[in-house]
Amino acid sequence: MSRFTEVVGRLAETIESRRGGDTSTSYTAQLLGDLDRAAKKMGEEAVETVIAAAQGDREALTHESADLIYHWLVVIAAAGVSLDEVAERLEAREGTSGLKEKASRA
């Protein structure tokens, strides 16, 4: 898990470094400047991830998961949500049954 954490942390830093960058040379800068476009792209990647999982295609699932995580990081950055805020929400749910947590939102 530590390798994943390190890679995601570096990727989040790279994404943040692209904020305000040249949109003619940086796809990330383009997405950071257009939350709607970034969110739609994340949705596309989510669907591709689901399809790969449903088909049992391990290689495609790995590839699409990486794409999804990148686009998710871009979306939260574009929306001004930090990884620490997401971690805080996850920590608040630790030790709580998923069914119980979901019912509490209703």
Short mmCIF file of C-alpha atoms in Angstrom, two decimals:
data_model
loop_
_atom_site.label_atom_id
_atom_site.label_comp_id
_atom_site.label_asym_id
_atom_site.label_seq_id
_atom_site.Cartn_x
_atom_site.Cartn_y
_atom_site.Cartn_z
CA MET A 1 0.00 0.00 0.00
CA SER A 2 2.86 2.42 0.66
CA ARG A 3 3.95 2.34 -2.99
CA PHE A 4 0.42 3.28 -4.08
CA THR A 5 0.29 6.07 -1.51
CA GLU A 6 3.62 7.45 -2.68
CA VAL A 7 2.67 7.32 -6.35
CA VAL A 8 -0.71 8.97 -5.77
CA GLY A 9 0.94 11.65 -3.65
CA ARG A 10 3.48 12.43 -6.39
CA LEU A 11 0.73 12.46 -9.01
CA ALA A 12 -1.38 14.86 -6.92
CA GLU A 13 1.65 17.16 -6.59
CA THR A 14 2.26 17.02 -10.34
CA ILE A 15 -1.38 17.82 -11.03
CA GLU A 16 -1.25 20.79 -8.66
CA SER A 17 1.94 22.03 -10.36
CA ARG A 18 0.01 22.23 -13.65
CA ARG A 19 -2.57 24.65 -12.21
CA GLY A 20 -2.47 27.85 -14.24
CA GLY A 21 -0.12 26.21 -16.72
CA ASP A 22 -0.10 26.56 -20.47
CA THR A 23 -3.27 24.90 -21.71
CA SER A 24 -1.81 24.57 -25.20
CA THR A 25 0.81 22.14 -23.88
CA SER A 26 -0.77 20.63 -20.75
CA TYR A 27 -3.83 18.38 -20.77
CA THR A 28 -3.91 18.60 -16.99
CA ALA A 29 -3.96 22.40 -17.11
CA GLN A 30 -6.86 22.21 -19.56
CA LEU A 31 -8.85 19.95 -17.25
CA LEU A 32 -8.05 21.99 -14.14
CA GLY A 33 -9.51 25.01 -15.90
CA ASP A 34 -12.74 23.24 -16.85
CA LEU A 35 -14.31 21.27 -14.01
CA ASP A 36 -17.28 20.20 -16.15
CA ARG A 37 -14.98 18.69 -18.80
CA ALA A 38 -12.82 17.06 -16.13
CA ALA A 39 -15.86 15.54 -14.42
CA LYS A 40 -17.21 14.17 -17.70
CA LYS A 41 -13.83 12.63 -18.49
CA MET A 42 -13.74 11.06 -15.03
CA GLY A 43 -17.19 9.60 -15.68
CA GLU A 44 -16.00 8.14 -18.97
CA GLU A 45 -13.02 6.55 -17.23
CA ALA A 46 -15.28 5.19 -14.47
CA VAL A 47 -17.48 3.48 -17.05
CA GLU A 48 -14.44 2.01 -18.80
CA THR A 49 -13.18 0.74 -15.43
CA VAL A 50 -16.53 -0.90 -14.68
CA ILE A 51 -16.61 -2.56 -18.10
CA ALA A 52 -13.09 -3.93 -17.69
CA ALA A 53 -13.99 -5.30 -14.25
CA ALA A 54 -17.24 -6.85 -15.48
CA GLN A 55 -15.39 -8.51 -18.36
CA GLY A 56 -12.73 -9.87 -16.01
CA ASP A 57 -10.02 -8.17 -18.06
CA ARG A 58 -7.24 -7.72 -15.51
CA GLU A 59 -4.93 -5.77 -17.83
CA ALA A 60 -7.67 -3.38 -18.94
CA LEU A 61 -8.86 -3.00 -15.34
CA THR A 62 -5.36 -2.01 -14.24
CA HIS A 63 -5.03 0.49 -17.10
CA GLU A 64 -8.48 1.99 -16.66
CA SER A 65 -8.08 2.18 -12.89
CA ALA A 66 -4.94 4.27 -13.35
CA ASP A 67 -6.81 6.55 -15.77
CA LEU A 68 -9.71 6.84 -13.32
CA ILE A 69 -7.48 7.71 -10.38
CA TYR A 70 -5.67 10.38 -12.42
CA HIS A 71 -8.95 11.96 -13.52
CA TRP A 72 -10.41 11.74 -10.01
CA LEU A 73 -7.37 13.57 -8.66
CA VAL A 74 -7.80 16.25 -11.33
CA VAL A 75 -11.51 16.64 -10.53
CA ILE A 76 -11.00 17.08 -6.81
CA ALA A 77 -8.13 19.50 -7.44
CA ALA A 78 -10.25 21.51 -9.89
CA ALA A 79 -13.06 21.58 -7.33
CA GLY A 80 -10.71 22.73 -4.58
CA VAL A 81 -11.05 19.55 -2.52
CA SER A 82 -7.86 18.29 -0.92
CA LEU A 83 -6.76 14.71 -0.42
CA ASP A 84 -6.72 15.47 3.31
CA GLU A 85 -10.43 16.36 3.17
CA VAL A 86 -11.18 13.05 1.46
CA ALA A 87 -9.02 11.22 4.02
CA GLU A 88 -10.94 12.95 6.81
CA ARG A 89 -14.23 11.62 5.43
CA LEU A 90 -12.78 8.13 5.12
CA GLU A 91 -11.43 8.25 8.67
CA ALA A 92 -14.84 9.33 9.96
CA ARG A 93 -16.31 6.17 8.42
CA GLU A 94 -13.72 3.78 9.84
CA GLY A 95 -15.27 1.15 12.06
CA THR A 96 -18.76 1.87 10.75
CA SER A 97 -20.67 -0.74 8.79
CA GLY A 98 -21.10 0.30 5.17
CA LEU A 99 -24.81 -0.42 5.41
CA LYS A 100 -25.16 1.64 8.58
CA GLU A 101 -23.16 4.54 7.09
CA LYS A 102 -25.25 4.53 3.92
CA ALA A 103 -28.50 4.46 5.92
CA SER A 104 -27.33 7.48 7.94
CA ARG A 105 -27.25 9.56 4.73
CA ALA A 106 -30.92 8.95 3.92
#
